[in-house]
Amino acid sequence: MAGKLAVGHISPMVLTFLRWTLAVAIITAISLPQLVRDWPVVRTRLPYFFVLGAVGYTCFNAALYTALKYTSAINVAVIQAGIPMVIFGLNFLLFRTRVFAGQIIGFVLTIAGVGLLASHGDLMSLIQLDMNIGDAIMLLAVLSYAIYTVILRWKPQVNWRTLMAIPAMAALISSVPLLFWEMSQDAALWPDTKGWLITLYTAIFPSLVAQIFFILGVERIGPNRAGLFINLIPVFGTLLSVAIIGETLHPYQIIALFLTLGGIAVAERKKPPVP
């Protein structure tokens, strides 16, 4: 929701850079003592932390915001719903992690819910969607977040604040070349009032709160199971639109919510052991 609202108020790379600037300031302020304690471990794994931040945060955010400039929110939502299946595929190829029948059924139900939501209740309209450069960029975002989720299994034993703060710093550093590139193209749009509000929101909630809970979730239930919950993003986005913007809640949105939650419930009923 925030990415689409940002169009016309702040450009993609400016938003990526500013959100991580604010996020780093916040997470560092509340994590400094822990960062000092964990530094001996962090120092030996700096390349790993940099990859986490550059791939999972910078690449995903930059690709998502750029995709929204060229394609519809419907296309983005539908393509993003493929993240769990990419996670399944990567885990199978790299670690031969089994995919259980309940997970497949759960994935189908959740993607049906996302499709119903994105198509405003008309699933047949998805067949008529045109593919464009924005969709290709969104596929890059999907791949980057799937890679980020899978490699979380190699995280070192550090406090969750450290695991959030160091990749956030890496995300900030890796966003600088993208910002300079956008400026060199005369495409940089610095935020107006609405742009700053969007930047503040993305710095606090998607950048910090959501990522912290996702990291803890992957740690406790594994990447395959955690990945399915990503498809709740468009559902919650719709509910926030109803609550904050005052949009009307339609019957198809309620059905989509139950499909998505039902898919997760089916996948969890016969869940595999945590790797």
PDB file of C-alpha atoms in Angstrom:
ATOM      1  CA  MET A   1       0.000   0.000   0.000  1.00  0.00           C
ATOM      2  CA  ALA A   2       2.756   2.459   0.977  1.00  0.00           C
ATOM      3  CA  GLY A   3       4.717   1.733  -2.204  1.00  0.00           C
ATOM      4  CA  LYS A   4       1.795   2.637  -4.446  1.00  0.00           C
ATOM      5  CA  LEU A   5       0.932   5.721  -2.383  1.00  0.00           C
ATOM      6  CA  ALA A   6       4.536   6.888  -2.743  1.00  0.00           C
ATOM      7  CA  VAL A   7       4.301   7.293  -6.532  1.00  0.00           C
ATOM      8  CA  GLY A   8       4.435  11.000  -7.325  1.00  0.00           C
ATOM      9  CA  HIS A   9       5.521  11.963  -3.796  1.00  0.00           C
ATOM     10  CA  ILE A  10       8.967  10.361  -3.538  1.00  0.00           C
ATOM     11  CA  SER A  11      11.030   8.395  -6.066  1.00  0.00           C
ATOM     12  CA  PRO A  12      11.943   4.710  -5.503  1.00  0.00           C
ATOM     13  CA  MET A  13      15.652   5.066  -4.702  1.00  0.00           C
ATOM     14  CA  VAL A  14      15.157   8.166  -2.570  1.00  0.00           C
ATOM     15  CA  LEU A  15      12.530   6.275  -0.570  1.00  0.00           C
ATOM     16  CA  THR A  16      14.799   3.231  -0.245  1.00  0.00           C
ATOM     17  CA  PHE A  17      17.703   5.387   0.969  1.00  0.00           C
ATOM     18  CA  LEU A  18      15.681   7.521   3.392  1.00  0.00           C
ATOM     19  CA  ARG A  19      13.723   4.632   4.922  1.00  0.00           C
ATOM     20  CA  TRP A  20      16.945   2.806   5.782  1.00  0.00           C
ATOM     21  CA  THR A  21      18.590   6.011   7.044  1.00  0.00           C
ATOM     22  CA  LEU A  22      15.765   6.440   9.548  1.00  0.00           C
ATOM     23  CA  ALA A  23      15.584   2.717  10.319  1.00  0.00           C
ATOM     24  CA  VAL A  24      19.331   2.539  11.067  1.00  0.00           C
ATOM     25  CA  ALA A  25      19.100   5.561  13.375  1.00  0.00           C
ATOM     26  CA  ILE A  26      16.222   3.982  15.305  1.00  0.00           C
ATOM     27  CA  ILE A  27      17.579   0.430  15.582  1.00  0.00           C
ATOM     28  CA  THR A  28      21.080   1.662  16.506  1.00  0.00           C
ATOM     29  CA  ALA A  29      19.707   3.891  19.247  1.00  0.00           C
ATOM     30  CA  ILE A  30      17.958   0.954  20.933  1.00  0.00           C
ATOM     31  CA  SER A  31      20.637  -1.659  20.218  1.00  0.00           C
ATOM     32  CA  LEU A  32      24.031  -0.047  20.823  1.00  0.00           C
ATOM     33  CA  PRO A  33      24.998  -2.015  23.983  1.00  0.00           C
ATOM     34  CA  GLN A  34      23.982  -5.284  22.315  1.00  0.00           C
ATOM     35  CA  LEU A  35      25.894  -4.400  19.151  1.00  0.00           C
ATOM     36  CA  VAL A  36      29.046  -3.851  21.199  1.00  0.00           C
ATOM     37  CA  ARG A  37      28.631  -7.250  22.900  1.00  0.00           C
ATOM     38  CA  ASP A  38      27.976  -9.059  19.606  1.00  0.00           C
ATOM     39  CA  TRP A  39      30.725  -7.296  17.609  1.00  0.00           C
ATOM     40  CA  PRO A  40      33.313 -10.115  17.925  1.00  0.00           C
ATOM     41  CA  VAL A  41      30.856 -12.471  16.187  1.00  0.00           C
ATOM     42  CA  VAL A  42      29.653  -9.864  13.694  1.00  0.00           C
ATOM     43  CA  ARG A  43      33.212  -9.001  12.655  1.00  0.00           C
ATOM     44  CA  THR A  44      33.862 -12.585  11.512  1.00  0.00           C
ATOM     45  CA  ARG A  45      30.607 -12.691   9.485  1.00  0.00           C
ATOM     46  CA  LEU A  46      30.461  -9.205   7.945  1.00  0.00           C
ATOM     47  CA  PRO A  47      30.054 -10.483   4.324  1.00  0.00           C
ATOM     48  CA  TYR A  48      27.037 -12.546   5.418  1.00  0.00           C
ATOM     49  CA  PHE A  49      25.381  -9.574   7.125  1.00  0.00           C
ATOM     50  CA  PHE A  50      26.067  -7.388   4.086  1.00  0.00           C
ATOM     51  CA  VAL A  51      24.392  -9.917   1.771  1.00  0.00           C
ATOM     52  CA  LEU A  52      21.358 -10.063   4.087  1.00  0.00           C
ATOM     53  CA  GLY A  53      20.943  -6.300   3.950  1.00  0.00           C
ATOM     54  CA  ALA A  54      21.810  -5.778   0.289  1.00  0.00           C
ATOM     55  CA  VAL A  55      19.664  -8.628  -1.070  1.00  0.00           C
ATOM     56  CA  GLY A  56      16.778  -8.864   1.396  1.00  0.00           C
ATOM     57  CA  TYR A  57      16.340  -5.196   2.124  1.00  0.00           C
ATOM     58  CA  THR A  58      17.846  -2.924  -0.536  1.00  0.00           C
ATOM     59  CA  CYS A  59      17.261  -5.084  -3.607  1.00  0.00           C
ATOM     60  CA  PHE A  60      13.746  -6.092  -2.576  1.00  0.00           C
ATOM     61  CA  ASN A  61      12.656  -2.555  -1.646  1.00  0.00           C
ATOM     62  CA  ALA A  62      14.241  -0.887  -4.675  1.00  0.00           C
ATOM     63  CA  ALA A  63      12.786  -3.461  -7.084  1.00  0.00           C
ATOM     64  CA  LEU A  64       9.324  -3.284  -5.483  1.00  0.00           C
ATOM     65  CA  TYR A  65       9.124   0.508  -5.590  1.00  0.00           C
ATOM     66  CA  THR A  66      10.491   0.629  -9.135  1.00  0.00           C
ATOM     67  CA  ALA A  67       8.027  -2.041 -10.308  1.00  0.00           C
ATOM     68  CA  LEU A  68       5.129   0.045  -8.983  1.00  0.00           C
ATOM     69  CA  LYS A  69       6.161   2.866 -11.335  1.00  0.00           C
ATOM     70  CA  TYR A  70       5.630   0.653 -14.389  1.00  0.00           C
ATOM     71  CA  THR A  71       2.972  -1.876 -13.469  1.00  0.00           C
ATOM     72  CA  SER A  72      -0.268  -2.081 -11.537  1.00  0.00           C
ATOM     73  CA  ALA A  73      -0.706  -2.854  -7.853  1.00  0.00           C
ATOM     74  CA  ILE A  74      -2.679  -5.929  -8.993  1.00  0.00           C
ATOM     75  CA  ASN A  75       0.297  -7.339 -10.909  1.00  0.00           C
ATOM     76  CA  VAL A  76       2.625  -6.608  -7.994  1.00  0.00           C
ATOM     77  CA  ALA A  77       0.337  -8.331  -5.479  1.00  0.00           C
ATOM     78  CA  VAL A  78      -0.114 -11.432  -7.641  1.00  0.00           C
ATOM     79  CA  ILE A  79       3.612 -11.749  -8.426  1.00  0.00           C
ATOM     80  CA  GLN A  80       4.562 -11.173  -4.775  1.00  0.00           C
ATOM     81  CA  ALA A  81       2.273 -14.055  -3.830  1.00  0.00           C
ATOM     82  CA  GLY A  82       4.782 -16.345  -5.534  1.00  0.00           C
ATOM     83  CA  ILE A  83       7.437 -15.751  -2.851  1.00  0.00           C
ATOM     84  CA  PRO A  84       6.486 -18.865  -0.810  1.00  0.00           C
ATOM     85  CA  MET A  85       6.752 -21.136  -3.873  1.00  0.00           C
ATOM     86  CA  VAL A  86      10.184 -19.694  -4.735  1.00  0.00           C
ATOM     87  CA  ILE A  87      11.239 -20.356  -1.132  1.00  0.00           C
ATOM     88  CA  PHE A  88       9.962 -23.954  -1.461  1.00  0.00           C
ATOM     89  CA  GLY A  89      11.945 -24.368  -4.686  1.00  0.00           C
ATOM     90  CA  LEU A  90      15.194 -22.918  -3.330  1.00  0.00           C
ATOM     91  CA  ASN A  91      15.009 -25.028  -0.179  1.00  0.00           C
ATOM     92  CA  PHE A  92      14.465 -28.151  -2.261  1.00  0.00           C
ATOM     93  CA  LEU A  93      17.291 -27.389  -4.698  1.00  0.00           C
ATOM     94  CA  LEU A  94      19.801 -26.403  -2.022  1.00  0.00           C
ATOM     95  CA  PHE A  95      18.873 -28.612   0.916  1.00  0.00           C
ATOM     96  CA  ARG A  96      16.437 -31.192  -0.491  1.00  0.00           C
ATOM     97  CA  THR A  97      13.837 -29.938   1.966  1.00  0.00           C
ATOM     98  CA  ARG A  98      10.602 -31.838   1.393  1.00  0.00           C
ATOM     99  CA  VAL A  99       7.454 -29.967   0.431  1.00  0.00           C
ATOM    100  CA  PHE A 100       4.424 -31.525   2.115  1.00  0.00           C
ATOM    101  CA  ALA A 101       0.988 -31.874   0.548  1.00  0.00           C
ATOM    102  CA  GLY A 102      -0.500 -29.555   3.160  1.00  0.00           C
ATOM    103  CA  GLN A 103       1.973 -26.849   2.154  1.00  0.00           C
ATOM    104  CA  ILE A 104       1.032 -27.167  -1.522  1.00  0.00           C
ATOM    105  CA  ILE A 105      -2.682 -26.988  -0.725  1.00  0.00           C
ATOM    106  CA  GLY A 106      -2.039 -24.069   1.614  1.00  0.00           C
ATOM    107  CA  PHE A 107      -0.054 -22.250  -1.065  1.00  0.00           C
ATOM    108  CA  VAL A 108      -2.818 -22.721  -3.648  1.00  0.00           C
ATOM    109  CA  LEU A 109      -5.456 -21.401  -1.224  1.00  0.00           C
ATOM    110  CA  THR A 110      -3.389 -18.388  -0.192  1.00  0.00           C
ATOM    111  CA  ILE A 111      -2.517 -17.420  -3.761  1.00  0.00           C
ATOM    112  CA  ALA A 112      -6.216 -17.800  -4.657  1.00  0.00           C
ATOM    113  CA  GLY A 113      -6.999 -15.382  -1.834  1.00  0.00           C
ATOM    114  CA  VAL A 114      -4.389 -12.898  -3.052  1.00  0.00           C
ATOM    115  CA  GLY A 115      -5.624 -13.259  -6.630  1.00  0.00           C
ATOM    116  CA  LEU A 116      -9.229 -12.658  -5.565  1.00  0.00           C
ATOM    117  CA  LEU A 117      -8.188  -9.612  -3.605  1.00  0.00           C
ATOM    118  CA  ALA A 118      -5.975  -8.165  -6.338  1.00  0.00           C
ATOM    119  CA  SER A 119      -8.585  -8.724  -9.057  1.00  0.00           C
ATOM    120  CA  HIS A 120     -11.346  -7.109  -6.998  1.00  0.00           C
ATOM    121  CA  GLY A 121     -13.354 -10.324  -6.994  1.00  0.00           C
ATOM    122  CA  ASP A 122     -12.944 -11.162 -10.689  1.00  0.00           C
ATOM    123  CA  LEU A 123     -10.345 -13.932 -10.978  1.00  0.00           C
ATOM    124  CA  MET A 124     -10.928 -14.265 -14.737  1.00  0.00           C
ATOM    125  CA  SER A 125      -9.603 -10.739 -15.231  1.00  0.00           C
ATOM    126  CA  LEU A 126      -6.155 -11.973 -14.211  1.00  0.00           C
ATOM    127  CA  ILE A 127      -5.933 -13.859 -17.502  1.00  0.00           C
ATOM    128  CA  GLN A 128      -6.123 -10.566 -19.373  1.00  0.00           C
ATOM    129  CA  LEU A 129      -3.267  -8.892 -17.488  1.00  0.00           C
ATOM    130  CA  ASP A 130      -0.471  -7.583 -19.701  1.00  0.00           C
ATOM    131  CA  MET A 131       3.116  -8.316 -18.708  1.00  0.00           C
ATOM    132  CA  ASN A 132       5.552  -5.396 -18.819  1.00  0.00           C
ATOM    133  CA  ILE A 133       8.964  -4.308 -17.561  1.00  0.00           C
ATOM    134  CA  GLY A 134       7.509  -3.599 -14.130  1.00  0.00           C
ATOM    135  CA  ASP A 135       6.488  -7.240 -13.788  1.00  0.00           C
ATOM    136  CA  ALA A 136      10.001  -8.384 -14.662  1.00  0.00           C
ATOM    137  CA  ILE A 137      11.414  -6.046 -12.017  1.00  0.00           C
ATOM    138  CA  MET A 138       8.906  -7.435  -9.509  1.00  0.00           C
ATOM    139  CA  LEU A 139      10.141 -10.954 -10.261  1.00  0.00           C
ATOM    140  CA  LEU A 140      13.595  -9.742  -9.194  1.00  0.00           C
ATOM    141  CA  ALA A 141      12.058  -8.506  -5.928  1.00  0.00           C
ATOM    142  CA  VAL A 142      10.430 -11.905  -5.348  1.00  0.00           C
ATOM    143  CA  LEU A 143      13.692 -13.744  -5.973  1.00  0.00           C
ATOM    144  CA  SER A 144      15.678 -11.427  -3.705  1.00  0.00           C
ATOM    145  CA  TYR A 145      13.300 -11.843  -0.762  1.00  0.00           C
ATOM    146  CA  ALA A 146      13.169 -15.611  -1.230  1.00  0.00           C
ATOM    147  CA  ILE A 147      16.983 -15.763  -1.184  1.00  0.00           C
ATOM    148  CA  TYR A 148      17.031 -13.590   1.948  1.00  0.00           C
ATOM    149  CA  THR A 149      14.562 -15.912   3.685  1.00  0.00           C
ATOM    150  CA  VAL A 150      16.481 -19.068   2.785  1.00  0.00           C
ATOM    151  CA  ILE A 151      19.895 -17.792   3.884  1.00  0.00           C
ATOM    152  CA  LEU A 152      18.534 -16.783   7.283  1.00  0.00           C
ATOM    153  CA  ARG A 153      19.166 -20.417   8.247  1.00  0.00           C
ATOM    154  CA  TRP A 154      22.899 -19.566   8.343  1.00  0.00           C
ATOM    155  CA  LYS A 155      22.542 -16.655  10.744  1.00  0.00           C
ATOM    156  CA  PRO A 156      25.059 -16.619  13.610  1.00  0.00           C
ATOM    157  CA  GLN A 157      24.055 -16.778  17.257  1.00  0.00           C
ATOM    158  CA  VAL A 158      23.569 -13.088  17.965  1.00  0.00           C
ATOM    159  CA  ASN A 159      20.795 -11.077  19.561  1.00  0.00           C
ATOM    160  CA  TRP A 160      17.820 -10.265  17.326  1.00  0.00           C
ATOM    161  CA  ARG A 161      18.634  -6.555  17.596  1.00  0.00           C
ATOM    162  CA  THR A 162      22.079  -7.177  16.140  1.00  0.00           C
ATOM    163  CA  LEU A 163      20.585  -9.368  13.419  1.00  0.00           C
ATOM    164  CA  MET A 164      18.339  -6.462  12.482  1.00  0.00           C
ATOM    165  CA  ALA A 165      20.786  -3.573  12.924  1.00  0.00           C
ATOM    166  CA  ILE A 166      23.816  -4.784  10.957  1.00  0.00           C
ATOM    167  CA  PRO A 167      21.863  -5.795   7.796  1.00  0.00           C
ATOM    168  CA  ALA A 168      19.979  -2.473   8.080  1.00  0.00           C
ATOM    169  CA  MET A 169      23.320  -0.665   7.984  1.00  0.00           C
ATOM    170  CA  ALA A 170      24.305  -2.784   4.978  1.00  0.00           C
ATOM    171  CA  ALA A 171      21.001  -1.873   3.328  1.00  0.00           C
ATOM    172  CA  LEU A 172      21.729   1.808   3.860  1.00  0.00           C
ATOM    173  CA  ILE A 173      25.249   1.515   2.412  1.00  0.00           C
ATOM    174  CA  SER A 174      24.108  -0.511  -0.600  1.00  0.00           C
ATOM    175  CA  SER A 175      21.277   1.942  -1.315  1.00  0.00           C
ATOM    176  CA  VAL A 176      23.696   4.852  -1.813  1.00  0.00           C
ATOM    177  CA  PRO A 177      24.867   3.818  -5.334  1.00  0.00           C
ATOM    178  CA  LEU A 178      21.227   3.358  -6.367  1.00  0.00           C
ATOM    179  CA  LEU A 179      20.405   6.839  -5.091  1.00  0.00           C
ATOM    180  CA  PHE A 180      23.320   8.365  -7.039  1.00  0.00           C
ATOM    181  CA  TRP A 181      22.227   6.458 -10.151  1.00  0.00           C
ATOM    182  CA  GLU A 182      18.682   7.808  -9.852  1.00  0.00           C
ATOM    183  CA  MET A 183      20.034  11.333  -9.362  1.00  0.00           C
ATOM    184  CA  SER A 184      22.285  10.960 -12.418  1.00  0.00           C
ATOM    185  CA  GLN A 185      19.180  10.095 -14.450  1.00  0.00           C
ATOM    186  CA  ASP A 186      17.405  13.249 -13.198  1.00  0.00           C
ATOM    187  CA  ALA A 187      14.749  10.903 -11.836  1.00  0.00           C
ATOM    188  CA  ALA A 188      15.213  11.609  -8.129  1.00  0.00           C
ATOM    189  CA  LEU A 189      12.112  13.027  -6.471  1.00  0.00           C
ATOM    190  CA  TRP A 190      12.670  14.235  -2.923  1.00  0.00           C
ATOM    191  CA  PRO A 191       9.725  13.806  -0.553  1.00  0.00           C
ATOM    192  CA  ASP A 192       6.945  16.289  -0.048  1.00  0.00           C
ATOM    193  CA  THR A 193       4.894  16.180   3.168  1.00  0.00           C
ATOM    194  CA  LYS A 194       3.080  13.012   2.159  1.00  0.00           C
ATOM    195  CA  GLY A 195       6.372  11.520   0.995  1.00  0.00           C
ATOM    196  CA  TRP A 196       7.924  12.091   4.430  1.00  0.00           C
ATOM    197  CA  LEU A 197       4.956  10.452   6.157  1.00  0.00           C
ATOM    198  CA  ILE A 198       5.312   7.430   3.864  1.00  0.00           C
ATOM    199  CA  THR A 199       9.054   7.330   4.549  1.00  0.00           C
ATOM    200  CA  LEU A 200       8.505   7.418   8.318  1.00  0.00           C
ATOM    201  CA  TYR A 201       5.886   4.670   8.098  1.00  0.00           C
ATOM    202  CA  THR A 202       8.102   2.397   5.995  1.00  0.00           C
ATOM    203  CA  ALA A 203      11.099   3.003   8.272  1.00  0.00           C
ATOM    204  CA  ILE A 204       9.243   1.962  11.420  1.00  0.00           C
ATOM    205  CA  PHE A 205       6.811  -0.740  10.362  1.00  0.00           C
ATOM    206  CA  PRO A 206       7.988  -2.618   7.202  1.00  0.00           C
ATOM    207  CA  SER A 207      11.696  -1.957   7.841  1.00  0.00           C
ATOM    208  CA  LEU A 208      11.887  -2.719  11.549  1.00  0.00           C
ATOM    209  CA  VAL A 209       8.782  -4.156  13.190  1.00  0.00           C
ATOM    210  CA  ALA A 210       7.801  -6.523  10.359  1.00  0.00           C
ATOM    211  CA  GLN A 211      11.387  -7.660   9.699  1.00  0.00           C
ATOM    212  CA  ILE A 212      12.039  -8.383  13.381  1.00  0.00           C
ATOM    213  CA  PHE A 213       8.941 -10.571  13.642  1.00  0.00           C
ATOM    214  CA  PHE A 214       9.741 -12.290  10.334  1.00  0.00           C
ATOM    215  CA  ILE A 215      13.295 -13.101  11.445  1.00  0.00           C
ATOM    216  CA  LEU A 216      11.990 -14.537  14.726  1.00  0.00           C
ATOM    217  CA  GLY A 217       9.336 -16.473  12.809  1.00  0.00           C
ATOM    218  CA  VAL A 218      11.844 -18.060  10.422  1.00  0.00           C
ATOM    219  CA  GLU A 219      13.974 -18.982  13.439  1.00  0.00           C
ATOM    220  CA  ARG A 220      11.090 -20.773  15.154  1.00  0.00           C
ATOM    221  CA  ILE A 221       9.192 -22.473  12.328  1.00  0.00           C
ATOM    222  CA  GLY A 222      11.586 -22.538   9.348  1.00  0.00           C
ATOM    223  CA  PRO A 223      11.565 -20.653   6.016  1.00  0.00           C
ATOM    224  CA  ASN A 224       8.998 -22.813   4.178  1.00  0.00           C
ATOM    225  CA  ARG A 225       6.311 -22.378   6.812  1.00  0.00           C
ATOM    226  CA  ALA A 226       7.159 -18.735   7.498  1.00  0.00           C
ATOM    227  CA  GLY A 227       7.050 -17.925   3.777  1.00  0.00           C
ATOM    228  CA  LEU A 228       3.323 -18.666   3.531  1.00  0.00           C
ATOM    229  CA  PHE A 229       2.556 -15.847   5.955  1.00  0.00           C
ATOM    230  CA  ILE A 230       3.956 -13.351   3.428  1.00  0.00           C
ATOM    231  CA  ASN A 231       0.676 -13.679   1.539  1.00  0.00           C
ATOM    232  CA  LEU A 232      -1.095 -11.962   4.423  1.00  0.00           C
ATOM    233  CA  ILE A 233       0.580  -8.697   3.341  1.00  0.00           C
ATOM    234  CA  PRO A 234      -2.034  -7.718   0.717  1.00  0.00           C
ATOM    235  CA  VAL A 235      -4.817  -8.845   3.057  1.00  0.00           C
ATOM    236  CA  PHE A 236      -3.599  -6.626   5.873  1.00  0.00           C
ATOM    237  CA  GLY A 237      -2.968  -3.877   3.328  1.00  0.00           C
ATOM    238  CA  THR A 238      -6.642  -4.023   2.372  1.00  0.00           C
ATOM    239  CA  LEU A 239      -7.778  -3.988   5.994  1.00  0.00           C
ATOM    240  CA  LEU A 240      -5.532  -0.987   6.694  1.00  0.00           C
ATOM    241  CA  SER A 241      -7.018   0.786   3.675  1.00  0.00           C
ATOM    242  CA  VAL A 242     -10.471   0.217   5.150  1.00  0.00           C
ATOM    243  CA  ALA A 243      -9.439   1.321   8.639  1.00  0.00           C
ATOM    244  CA  ILE A 244      -7.193   4.269   7.763  1.00  0.00           C
ATOM    245  CA  ILE A 245      -8.295   5.561   4.358  1.00  0.00           C
ATOM    246  CA  GLY A 246     -11.959   4.679   4.833  1.00  0.00           C
ATOM    247  CA  GLU A 247     -12.340   2.389   1.818  1.00  0.00           C
ATOM    248  CA  THR A 248     -15.382   0.124   1.655  1.00  0.00           C
ATOM    249  CA  LEU A 249     -14.945  -3.500   2.738  1.00  0.00           C
ATOM    250  CA  HIS A 250     -16.400  -5.733  -0.013  1.00  0.00           C
ATOM    251  CA  PRO A 251     -17.578  -9.360   0.263  1.00  0.00           C
ATOM    252  CA  TYR A 252     -14.779 -10.601  -2.041  1.00  0.00           C
ATOM    253  CA  GLN A 253     -12.229  -9.094   0.363  1.00  0.00           C
ATOM    254  CA  ILE A 254     -13.720 -11.057   3.256  1.00  0.00           C
ATOM    255  CA  ILE A 255     -13.627 -14.250   1.150  1.00  0.00           C
ATOM    256  CA  ALA A 256      -9.999 -13.515   0.234  1.00  0.00           C
ATOM    257  CA  LEU A 257      -9.154 -13.122   3.913  1.00  0.00           C
ATOM    258  CA  PHE A 258     -10.681 -16.511   4.768  1.00  0.00           C
ATOM    259  CA  LEU A 259      -8.959 -18.180   1.789  1.00  0.00           C
ATOM    260  CA  THR A 260      -5.573 -16.838   2.844  1.00  0.00           C
ATOM    261  CA  LEU A 261      -6.023 -17.691   6.514  1.00  0.00           C
ATOM    262  CA  GLY A 262      -7.486 -21.070   5.559  1.00  0.00           C
ATOM    263  CA  GLY A 263      -4.476 -21.830   3.371  1.00  0.00           C
ATOM    264  CA  ILE A 264      -2.106 -21.086   6.222  1.00  0.00           C
ATOM    265  CA  ALA A 265      -4.214 -23.190   8.603  1.00  0.00           C
ATOM    266  CA  VAL A 266      -4.163 -26.171   6.208  1.00  0.00           C
ATOM    267  CA  ALA A 267      -0.396 -25.896   5.799  1.00  0.00           C
ATOM    268  CA  GLU A 268       0.064 -25.752   9.563  1.00  0.00           C
ATOM    269  CA  ARG A 269      -2.137 -28.762  10.371  1.00  0.00           C
ATOM    270  CA  LYS A 270       0.386 -31.249   9.014  1.00  0.00           C
ATOM    271  CA  LYS A 271       3.460 -29.182   9.419  1.00  0.00           C
ATOM    272  CA  PRO A 272       6.916 -30.672   8.917  1.00  0.00           C
ATOM    273  CA  PRO A 273       9.484 -30.555  11.708  1.00  0.00           C
ATOM    274  CA  VAL A 274      11.458 -27.315  12.026  1.00  0.00           C
ATOM    275  CA  PRO A 275      14.805 -27.745  10.188  1.00  0.00           C
TER     276      PRO A 275
END
